[in-house]
Coordinates of C-alpha atoms and ligand atoms in Angstrom, one line a residue:
M1 CA -2.0 8.5 -27.9
I2 CA -0.2 11.9 -27.3
S3 CA -2.7 15.1 -26.5
S4 CA -1.8 18.4 -28.3
S5 CA -4.2 19.7 -26.1
P6 CA -2.4 22.7 -24.4
S7 CA -4.2 21.7 -21.2
V8 CA -1.7 18.4 -20.9
A9 CA 0.8 19.5 -17.7
E10 CA 4.9 18.6 -18.9
Y11 CA 6.7 17.6 -15.9
G12 CA 10.0 16.6 -15.0
L13 CA 11.3 14.8 -12.3
F14 CA 11.8 16.2 -8.5
I15 CA 15.4 16.1 -7.5
D16 CA 17.4 18.3 -5.3
N17 CA 14.0 20.6 -4.7
A18 CA 13.6 21.3 -8.4
R19 CA 11.9 20.5 -11.2
V20 CA 14.6 18.7 -13.0
P21 CA 14.7 17.8 -17.1
A22 CA 15.1 14.2 -18.0
E23 CA 17.0 12.2 -20.0
G24 CA 14.4 9.8 -20.2
G25 CA 11.4 10.5 -23.1
P26 CA 7.6 11.3 -22.1
L27 CA 4.9 9.2 -20.5
D28 CA 1.3 9.9 -21.0
V29 CA -0.6 11.0 -17.6
T30 CA -4.8 9.6 -18.6
D31 CA -7.8 10.2 -16.6
P32 CA -9.4 6.5 -17.2
A33 CA -12.7 8.5 -16.8
T34 CA -12.3 10.0 -20.3
S35 CA -9.3 8.6 -21.6
D36 CA -8.1 11.8 -22.0
V37 CA -4.0 12.5 -21.5
W38 CA -3.7 15.3 -19.1
A39 CA 0.0 15.5 -18.3
R40 CA 3.5 14.1 -19.2
V41 CA 6.2 12.5 -17.1
P42 CA 9.2 11.6 -17.6
D43 CA 10.5 7.8 -18.2
A44 CA 13.4 7.9 -15.9
T45 CA 16.6 6.4 -17.8
P46 CA 19.2 4.5 -15.7
A47 CA 21.5 7.8 -15.6
D48 CA 18.1 9.9 -14.4
V49 CA 18.0 7.6 -11.5
D50 CA 21.7 7.4 -10.6
R51 CA 21.3 11.7 -10.6
A52 CA 17.9 11.4 -7.8
V53 CA 19.9 8.7 -6.0
T54 CA 23.6 10.5 -5.7
S55 CA 21.7 13.6 -4.8
A56 CA 19.7 11.2 -1.7
R57 CA 23.2 10.1 -1.0
R58 CA 24.8 13.5 -1.0
A59 CA 21.8 14.6 1.5
F60 CA 22.6 11.6 3.2
E61 CA 26.2 11.8 4.1
E62 CA 26.8 15.7 3.7
G63 CA 23.9 17.5 4.4
E64 CA 21.8 18.5 8.1
W65 CA 18.7 16.4 7.6
P66 CA 20.5 13.1 9.5
R67 CA 21.2 15.3 12.2
W68 CA 18.7 17.6 12.6
R69 CA 17.4 17.2 16.3
P70 CA 14.5 15.0 16.5
A71 CA 12.6 17.8 17.8
D72 CA 13.1 19.8 14.3
R73 CA 12.1 16.4 11.9
A74 CA 9.3 16.2 13.9
R75 CA 8.3 20.0 13.6
F76 CA 9.0 19.6 9.6
L77 CA 6.8 16.4 9.5
I78 CA 3.9 18.6 11.4
R79 CA 4.3 21.4 9.2
F80 CA 4.4 18.9 6.1
G81 CA 1.1 17.5 7.6
E82 CA -0.5 21.2 7.8
A83 CA 0.3 21.9 4.5
I84 CA -1.0 18.4 3.2
A85 CA -4.1 19.7 4.8
D86 CA -4.1 23.1 3.1
H87 CA -3.9 21.6 -0.4
A88 CA -6.0 18.6 0.3
D89 CA -8.7 18.9 -2.4
E90 CA -5.7 19.7 -5.0
L91 CA -4.2 16.0 -3.7
A92 CA -7.4 14.4 -3.8
G93 CA -8.3 15.9 -7.1
I94 CA -5.0 14.9 -8.6
Q95 CA -5.3 11.4 -7.5
V96 CA -9.2 11.1 -9.0
R97 CA -7.9 12.2 -11.9
E98 CA -5.0 10.0 -12.4
N99 CA -6.8 6.3 -11.3
G100 CA -10.2 7.0 -11.3
K101 CA -11.3 6.6 -7.5
L102 CA -14.2 8.4 -5.9
L103 CA -13.6 11.9 -5.0
R104 CA -15.1 10.9 -1.7
E105 CA -12.5 8.0 -0.9
M106 CA -9.8 9.9 -2.5
A107 CA -10.7 13.1 -0.1
G108 CA -11.0 11.2 2.7
Q109 CA -7.5 9.7 2.3
V110 CA -5.7 12.9 1.8
R111 CA -7.7 14.3 5.0
L112 CA -6.2 11.4 6.9
L113 CA -2.8 12.1 5.8
P114 CA -1.4 14.9 8.5
E115 CA -2.9 12.6 11.0
Y116 CA 0.0 9.6 9.4
F117 CA 3.0 12.4 9.7
T118 CA 2.0 13.9 13.0
Y119 CA 2.0 10.0 14.4
Y120 CA 5.6 9.7 13.2
A121 CA 6.5 13.3 14.3
G122 CA 5.6 11.5 17.8
L123 CA 7.6 8.3 17.5
A124 CA 10.4 10.0 16.4
Q125 CA 10.9 12.1 19.7
Q126 CA 10.1 8.4 21.2
P127 CA 13.6 6.7 23.4
S128 CA 14.8 4.2 21.0
G129 CA 17.7 2.7 22.3
T130 CA 18.2 0.2 25.3
T131 CA 20.6 -0.2 27.8
N132 CA 21.4 -3.9 28.7
P133 CA 22.2 -5.8 31.5
L134 CA 25.4 -7.9 31.2
H135 CA 27.1 -10.9 32.4
L136 CA 30.2 -8.7 32.7
T137 CA 31.3 -5.8 35.3
G138 CA 33.3 -2.9 34.9
M139 CA 31.0 -2.7 31.4
V140 CA 28.1 -1.1 30.4
N141 CA 26.3 -1.6 26.8
Y142 CA 23.7 0.6 25.2
T143 CA 22.1 0.5 21.7
V144 CA 21.4 3.1 19.3
R145 CA 19.0 3.5 16.7
E146 CA 20.5 5.2 13.1
P147 CA 19.0 6.1 9.9
L148 CA 19.7 3.7 7.5
G149 CA 20.8 6.1 4.5
V150 CA 18.7 6.3 1.1
V151 CA 15.1 4.2 0.9
A152 CA 13.6 3.5 -2.2
A153 CA 9.9 3.9 -2.0
I154 CA 8.0 2.6 -4.8
T155 CA 4.6 2.5 -4.7
P156 CA 1.6 1.3 -6.8
W157 CA -1.3 3.2 -8.5
N158 CA -4.4 2.3 -6.3
S159 CA -4.2 4.7 -3.5
P160 CA -0.6 6.8 -4.3
L161 CA -0.4 9.1 -1.6
L162 CA -1.8 6.8 1.2
L163 CA 0.6 4.3 0.4
L164 CA 3.7 6.5 -0.2
A165 CA 3.2 8.1 3.4
W166 CA 3.4 4.8 5.0
K167 CA 7.1 4.6 4.2
L168 CA 7.8 8.7 3.9
G169 CA 6.8 9.2 7.4
P170 CA 8.7 6.9 9.0
A171 CA 11.7 7.0 6.3
L172 CA 11.7 10.7 7.2
A173 CA 11.4 10.4 10.7
A174 CA 14.3 8.2 11.5
G175 CA 16.6 10.7 9.5
N176 CA 16.6 8.8 5.9
T177 CA 16.5 10.3 3.1
V178 CA 14.2 8.9 0.1
V179 CA 13.4 8.5 -3.6
A180 CA 10.3 7.7 -4.6
K181 CA 9.2 6.0 -7.5
P182 CA 5.7 6.0 -7.9
S183 CA 3.7 4.2 -10.2
E184 CA 3.5 5.4 -13.8
I185 CA -0.5 5.3 -13.9
T186 CA -0.2 8.0 -10.6
P187 CA 2.9 10.2 -11.0
V188 CA 1.7 13.3 -10.4
S189 CA 0.5 13.2 -6.9
T190 CA 3.6 12.0 -5.8
L191 CA 5.9 15.2 -7.6
R192 CA 3.2 17.7 -6.2
L193 CA 3.7 16.2 -2.6
A194 CA 7.7 16.4 -2.9
E195 CA 6.8 20.4 -3.6
L196 CA 4.8 20.6 -0.3
A197 CA 7.4 19.2 1.1
A198 CA 10.2 21.6 0.0
A199 CA 8.0 24.4 0.5
C200 CA 7.8 23.0 4.3
G201 CA 11.7 23.8 4.8
L202 CA 13.1 19.6 3.9
P203 CA 16.4 20.4 2.6
P204 CA 17.7 19.4 -1.0
G205 CA 18.2 15.9 -1.6
V206 CA 15.8 14.5 0.9
F207 CA 12.8 13.9 -0.7
N208 CA 13.6 12.9 -4.7
V209 CA 11.0 11.5 -7.1
V210 CA 12.0 9.7 -10.2
T211 CA 9.0 8.8 -12.4
G212 CA 8.5 6.1 -15.3
L213 CA 7.9 2.5 -15.7
G214 CA 8.9 -0.7 -13.9
Q215 CA 11.4 -1.3 -16.3
P216 CA 13.6 0.8 -16.7
S217 CA 13.5 3.3 -13.8
G218 CA 12.1 1.1 -11.1
S219 CA 14.5 -1.7 -12.0
A220 CA 17.2 0.7 -11.7
L221 CA 16.5 2.3 -8.6
V222 CA 15.9 -1.3 -6.8
A223 CA 19.8 -1.9 -8.1
H224 CA 21.6 1.1 -7.4
P225 CA 24.4 0.2 -5.2
L226 CA 23.7 3.6 -2.9
V227 CA 20.4 2.6 -2.6
D228 CA 20.4 1.0 1.3
K229 CA 16.8 0.0 1.6
V230 CA 13.9 -0.9 -0.6
A231 CA 10.7 -0.3 0.8
F232 CA 7.7 -1.8 -2.0
T233 CA 4.1 -2.0 -2.2
G234 CA 2.6 -3.8 -5.5
A235 CA 1.7 -7.2 -7.1
S236 CA 3.0 -10.1 -5.6
E237 CA 5.2 -11.1 -8.5
T238 CA 7.2 -7.5 -9.3
G239 CA 7.4 -8.1 -5.0
Q240 CA 9.5 -11.8 -5.9
V241 CA 11.4 -9.6 -8.5
I242 CA 12.3 -6.9 -6.3
A243 CA 13.0 -8.9 -3.3
A244 CA 15.5 -11.0 -5.6
A245 CA 17.4 -7.8 -6.9
A246 CA 17.6 -6.3 -3.3
G247 CA 18.9 -9.8 -2.5
R248 CA 22.0 -9.3 -4.6
G249 CA 23.2 -6.1 -2.7
L250 CA 21.9 -7.4 0.5
K251 CA 19.6 -4.1 0.8
R252 CA 17.1 -4.1 3.8
V253 CA 13.6 -4.8 2.3
S254 CA 10.1 -4.7 3.3
L255 CA 7.1 -5.8 0.5
E256 CA 3.4 -4.9 0.8
L257 CA 2.3 -7.4 -1.8
G258 CA -0.9 -8.5 -3.2
G259 CA -3.8 -10.7 -1.7
K260 CA -7.2 -13.0 -2.3
S261 CA -9.0 -12.1 1.4
P262 CA -11.7 -14.2 3.0
N263 CA -14.9 -12.1 4.0
I264 CA -16.3 -15.0 6.2
V265 CA -19.9 -14.7 7.2
F266 CA -21.4 -17.2 10.0
A267 CA -24.5 -18.4 10.2
D268 CA -24.7 -16.3 13.2
A269 CA -23.9 -12.9 12.1
D270 CA -25.9 -9.4 11.7
L271 CA -26.7 -10.1 7.9
P272 CA -27.4 -6.0 6.9
A273 CA -24.2 -5.7 9.0
A274 CA -22.1 -8.5 7.3
L275 CA -23.7 -7.4 3.8
N276 CA -22.3 -3.7 3.9
G277 CA -19.1 -5.8 4.8
L278 CA -19.1 -7.4 1.8
V279 CA -20.0 -4.8 -0.3
A280 CA -17.5 -2.4 1.2
G281 CA -14.7 -5.3 1.1
I282 CA -15.4 -6.1 -2.6
F283 CA -16.9 -3.2 -4.3
G284 CA -15.5 -0.4 -2.7
A285 CA -12.8 1.4 -4.8
S286 CA -13.6 -0.7 -7.3
G287 CA -12.6 -3.8 -5.6
Q288 CA -8.6 -2.2 -6.3
T289 CA -7.4 -2.8 -2.7
C290 CA -4.9 -5.2 -1.6
M291 CA -7.3 -6.1 1.3
A292 CA -9.9 -6.5 -1.1
G293 CA -12.3 -9.2 0.4
S294 CA -12.3 -11.2 -2.8
R295 CA -13.5 -14.3 -1.2
I296 CA -16.5 -14.4 0.4
L297 CA -17.2 -17.5 2.7
V298 CA -20.7 -18.3 3.7
Q299 CA -22.1 -20.7 6.0
E300 CA -24.4 -23.2 4.4
E301 CA -27.8 -22.1 6.2
R302 CA -27.4 -18.4 4.9
Y303 CA -25.5 -19.1 1.9
D304 CA -28.6 -18.9 -0.2
E305 CA -29.7 -15.3 1.3
V306 CA -26.3 -13.9 1.1
V307 CA -26.0 -14.3 -2.4
R308 CA -29.4 -13.3 -3.4
R309 CA -28.9 -10.0 -1.3
L310 CA -25.2 -9.3 -2.3
G311 CA -26.6 -9.7 -6.1
E312 CA -28.9 -7.2 -5.6
R313 CA -26.8 -5.0 -3.6
A314 CA -24.1 -5.1 -6.5
E315 CA -26.7 -4.5 -9.0
A316 CA -27.6 -1.7 -7.0
I317 CA -24.5 -0.3 -6.9
R318 CA -24.5 3.5 -9.1
V319 CA -21.4 3.1 -11.2
G320 CA -20.1 6.9 -13.1
D321 CA -18.2 9.4 -12.5
P322 CA -15.8 9.5 -10.1
R323 CA -16.5 12.8 -8.6
D324 CA -19.9 12.9 -8.4
P325 CA -20.9 12.2 -4.9
A326 CA -23.7 10.6 -5.7
T327 CA -21.5 7.7 -7.6
E328 CA -20.7 4.5 -5.4
M329 CA -18.2 3.1 -8.2
G330 CA -15.9 5.0 -10.2
T331 CA -13.8 3.5 -13.2
V332 CA -11.0 0.8 -12.8
A333 CA -7.4 2.3 -12.9
S334 CA -6.3 1.5 -16.5
P335 CA -7.1 -0.1 -20.0
A336 CA -4.7 -2.8 -18.9
Q337 CA -6.0 -3.3 -15.5
Y338 CA -9.8 -2.8 -17.7
D339 CA -8.6 -6.2 -19.7
K340 CA -7.4 -8.0 -16.4
V341 CA -11.2 -7.7 -14.8
L342 CA -12.9 -8.8 -17.9
R343 CA -10.4 -11.3 -18.7
Y344 CA -11.5 -12.7 -15.1
M345 CA -15.4 -12.9 -15.7
E346 CA -14.8 -14.9 -18.8
I347 CA -11.9 -17.3 -16.6
A348 CA -14.4 -17.5 -14.0
K349 CA -17.6 -18.5 -16.2
E350 CA -15.3 -20.8 -17.6
D351 CA -14.1 -22.7 -14.3
G352 CA -18.1 -23.0 -13.7
A353 CA -18.9 -20.3 -11.2
R354 CA -22.6 -19.1 -11.4
L355 CA -22.8 -15.4 -12.5
V356 CA -25.3 -13.7 -10.1
A357 CA -24.9 -10.1 -10.6
G358 CA -22.6 -7.8 -13.6
G359 CA -20.2 -9.9 -15.6
V360 CA -20.1 -7.0 -18.3
P361 CA -18.3 -3.5 -18.6
A362 CA -20.6 -0.3 -17.1
K363 CA -21.6 1.9 -19.7
V364 CA -21.7 5.5 -18.6
P365 CA -23.4 7.8 -20.6
T366 CA -21.7 10.9 -20.0
L367 CA -18.2 9.5 -20.4
P368 CA -18.3 7.3 -23.1
A369 CA -14.7 6.5 -22.5
G370 CA -14.4 5.7 -19.2
L371 CA -13.2 2.9 -18.0
F372 CA -16.1 1.3 -15.9
V373 CA -17.2 -2.0 -15.0
R374 CA -20.2 -3.6 -13.2
P375 CA -19.8 -4.9 -9.8
T376 CA -19.6 -8.6 -10.5
V377 CA -20.8 -11.6 -7.8
F378 CA -20.1 -15.2 -8.8
A379 CA -21.3 -17.8 -6.5
D380 CA -20.7 -21.6 -6.5
V381 CA -16.9 -20.9 -6.8
T382 CA -14.7 -23.6 -5.4
N383 CA -11.9 -22.7 -3.9
D384 CA -9.4 -24.2 -6.3
M385 CA -11.1 -21.9 -8.9
R386 CA -8.9 -19.2 -10.6
I387 CA -11.1 -16.6 -9.4
A388 CA -10.4 -17.9 -6.1
Q389 CA -6.5 -18.6 -6.2
E390 CA -5.3 -15.2 -8.0
E391 CA -5.7 -11.7 -7.0
V392 CA -7.9 -10.2 -10.0
F393 CA -7.5 -6.4 -8.2
G394 CA -11.4 -5.6 -9.4
P395 CA -14.7 -5.6 -8.0
I396 CA -15.4 -9.5 -8.7
A397 CA -16.6 -11.2 -5.6
A398 CA -16.3 -15.0 -5.5
V399 CA -18.7 -16.6 -3.2
I400 CA -17.7 -20.0 -1.7
P401 CA -20.2 -22.1 0.9
F402 CA -18.7 -23.6 3.7
R403 CA -20.1 -26.4 6.0
D404 CA -18.4 -25.2 9.5
E405 CA -16.2 -23.2 11.3
D406 CA -13.2 -25.7 10.7
D407 CA -14.2 -25.8 7.0
A408 CA -14.6 -22.0 7.1
V409 CA -10.8 -21.8 8.6
R410 CA -9.2 -24.4 5.9
I411 CA -10.7 -23.0 3.1
A412 CA -9.8 -19.2 4.1
N413 CA -6.0 -20.7 4.9
D414 CA -6.1 -22.4 1.4
T415 CA -4.3 -19.4 -0.5
R416 CA -0.8 -18.4 -1.3
F417 CA -1.9 -14.7 0.1
G418 CA -2.4 -13.9 3.9
L419 CA -3.0 -10.0 3.9
A420 CA -6.1 -9.4 5.6
A421 CA -9.3 -11.4 6.5
G422 CA -12.7 -10.6 7.7
V423 CA -15.0 -12.3 10.3
W424 CA -18.8 -12.0 10.6
T425 CA -20.5 -13.5 14.1
G426 CA -22.7 -13.2 16.4
S427 CA -20.6 -14.9 19.0
V428 CA -17.2 -13.6 20.5
Q429 CA -15.8 -16.6 21.3
R430 CA -16.3 -17.8 17.8
A431 CA -14.6 -14.5 16.2
H432 CA -11.7 -14.6 18.5
R433 CA -11.6 -18.1 18.0
V434 CA -11.3 -17.7 14.7
A435 CA -9.2 -14.6 14.1
A436 CA -6.7 -16.9 16.1
R437 CA -6.3 -19.6 13.3
L438 CA -6.3 -17.2 10.5
R439 CA -3.2 -16.9 8.5
A440 CA -3.4 -13.4 7.6
G441 CA -1.4 -10.3 9.0
T442 CA -5.0 -8.1 9.5
V443 CA -8.2 -9.4 11.2
W444 CA -11.4 -7.6 10.9
L445 CA -14.4 -9.1 13.5
N446 CA -17.3 -7.9 12.6
N447 CA -15.9 -5.0 10.1
Y448 CA -13.6 -4.5 7.0
R449 CA -11.1 -2.3 5.3
K450 CA -10.0 -0.5 7.9
T451 CA -6.5 0.7 8.3
S452 CA -4.6 3.0 10.7
Y453 CA -0.7 4.5 11.2
A454 CA -1.4 3.1 15.1
T455 CA -1.1 -0.5 14.3
P456 CA 0.9 -2.6 12.0
F457 CA -0.2 -3.6 7.9
G458 CA 1.2 -6.1 6.3
G459 CA 0.9 -9.9 4.9
F460 CA 1.9 -13.2 5.7
G461 CA 3.0 -15.6 2.8
H462 CA 3.1 -14.2 -1.0
S463 CA 1.0 -11.0 0.6
G464 CA 4.3 -9.4 1.9
L465 CA 7.1 -9.5 4.0
G466 CA 7.5 -6.8 7.3
R467 CA 4.9 -4.6 8.3
E468 CA 4.5 -1.1 8.0
N469 CA 2.4 1.8 10.5
G470 CA 2.0 0.8 13.9
P471 CA 4.9 1.9 17.0
D472 CA 7.4 -0.2 15.6
A473 CA 7.1 1.6 12.0
L474 CA 10.3 3.5 12.8
R475 CA 12.3 0.8 13.4
A476 CA 12.3 -0.6 10.2
Y477 CA 14.1 2.0 9.1
T478 CA 17.0 2.1 11.5
E479 CA 19.7 0.4 12.0
E480 CA 20.6 -0.6 15.4
K481 CA 24.1 -0.2 16.7
S482 CA 25.7 -1.5 20.0
V483 CA 28.3 0.5 22.1
W484 CA 30.2 -1.0 24.7
V485 CA 31.5 0.9 27.5
D486 CA 34.5 -0.1 29.9
T487 CA 33.8 1.7 32.8
G488 CA 37.5 0.8 34.5
Q489 CA 37.9 -2.8 34.7
G490 CA 39.0 -3.8 31.2
V491 CA 39.6 -6.6 29.5
T492 CA 41.5 -8.9 31.8
D493 CA 42.1 -11.8 29.1
P494 CA 43.4 -11.0 25.7
F495 CA 42.3 -14.4 24.6
N496 CA 38.8 -14.6 26.1
P497 CA 37.1 -11.5 25.5
R498 CA 33.8 -12.9 26.8
A499 CA 35.7 -13.5 30.3
Ligands
NAD501 P1 3.0 -3.3 -9.8 O1 3.9 -4.4 -8.9 O2 2.5 -3.3 -11.4 O3 3.7 -1.9 -9.5 C1 4.2 -1.4 -8.0 C2 5.1 -0.3 -8.8 O4 6.2 -1.2 -9.0 C3 5.2 0.1 -9.6 O5 5.4 1.6 -9.2 C4 6.1 -0.1 -10.7 O6 6.0 0.8 -11.6 C5 7.0 -0.6 -10.5 N1 7.6 -1.5 -10.6 C6 7.4 -2.7 -11.6 N2 8.1 -3.5 -11.9 C7 9.6 -3.2 -11.0 C8 10.7 -3.5 -11.5 N3 11.1 -4.8 -11.7 N4 11.3 -2.9 -10.3 C9 11.2 -2.2 -9.4 N5 10.2 -1.2 -9.5 C10 8.7 -2.5 -10.2 O7 1.7 -3.4 -8.9 P2 0.2 -2.1 -8.8 O8 -0.5 -2.6 -10.6 O9 1.0 -0.7 -9.7 O10 -0.1 -1.8 -8.1 C11 -1.1 -3.2 -7.8 C12 -0.8 -4.5 -7.0 O11 -0.4 -4.0 -5.5 C13 -1.8 -5.0 -6.6 O12 -1.5 -6.8 -6.5 C14 -2.2 -5.1 -5.0 O13 -2.3 -6.2 -4.0 C15 -1.0 -4.3 -4.5 N6 -1.1 -3.7 -3.5 C16 -0.5 -4.1 -2.4 C17 -1.0 -3.1 -1.2 C18 -0.5 -4.0 0.2 O14 -0.2 -2.6 1.4 N7 0.2 -4.9 0.5 C19 -1.4 -1.9 -1.9 C20 -2.3 -1.5 -2.7 C21 -1.4 -2.4 -3.1

């Protein structure tokens, strides 16, 4: 429903460093803690998307940005980070209003964002090419890395600015121009970020934002012939569609997708620490993280104890106003997500899982229209149940017993996903042994849900393609060019250039 409240903020698209009206009609942005509409953004049409991409292309082909010295691009990124720090409360507050995650967590993410940009500022100034020893004499060969062109950055709603920074930092550091398409649930934070970038001196067209639904806005962006790379974070099913569409244009593509990550507790684990890690893994952010430790594998000797204690911890979690510092779990982000979480509670019961905690919506008297659910634990799950194989993206733990190390690894790897895994054990040998056998892009040993700009993140299998963050992040936003120089000898045999 469209609210007639005067406090509803109207936004346009952000193109050429200005808010511009769109051809596409308005979309409501709703606060999931109150169900109030508080902003409206355009649902960009293909013509709107074309305008944004054309602007980014122009900025790439004719503008100064790709030709800025790396030191100057780095200086911009540092300045941009400082502006984000100066607006941290505002940016965190917008995201909470968009997705209902805890202000605590969103504020922590925003406080870290400047470091993402300073990290890429550093990488921008590192040597990037090679000189290559040849089988030929009288020739020199070197490589240079050049920006790709226009990058389409398509992001989900769960951590809108952090997941955008993973793309924006390296894309800009390498000299690309960007068109971002945030989730329709969380568009305002990205629009605001683009305004800050413009205020920090980013040339027009280098960072444009189109808002709108996956169809038509997102798909028009992916299909646009002037886009060179699609950097996508979102659901695996959407990733498949995007990869196919990008493939038709032979665009570069990176995909950060879903997960059903195992969090494995061996009998020799430090149990209080492991329980904290289990709670962080599946109830942190209401379970709405791609890396959620949604399958909890517990060795038989400690199984009953872990199930009981995890159930107690889940029941004790304070669900409520995401802005209240005492709250431990906020809302789920949207009505669709709310329905999905409740549906999976029923599916798990129907499939024979044993409900240990939660399993119902949560009532928060001060926020009666909020999208709250109780942290939920299902025990006696078998790995073939839907609750163990399908991503819920909500606060539902599926606890599965295992016999020994081989059994744990077999169950952990029996999934189409491969984003992350946790291992809790007192044995350093076992920790590394199991880490080596897990098919996952990230393995946490006696910790969970840590990420950093300094280390790669991405998935095996249906959890994605490529890696973000880490020292190689910049390379994924470049083309490599090999340059041959004749230093005197020339090609002696015109019909055998390899001689
Ligand atoms: P989603 O796939 O529905 O949407 C993600 C983005 O893609 C949105 O901006 C959406 O509008 C857009 N989109 C949808 N259809 C499109 C299409 N056909 N063409 C182009 N764009 C399209 O995902 P979501 O519900 O916003 O986010 C939740 C999902 O994201 C979960 O599966 C989660 O695991 C995943 N995720 C992954 C990571 C990671 O780093 N691996 C991080 C966070 C979230």
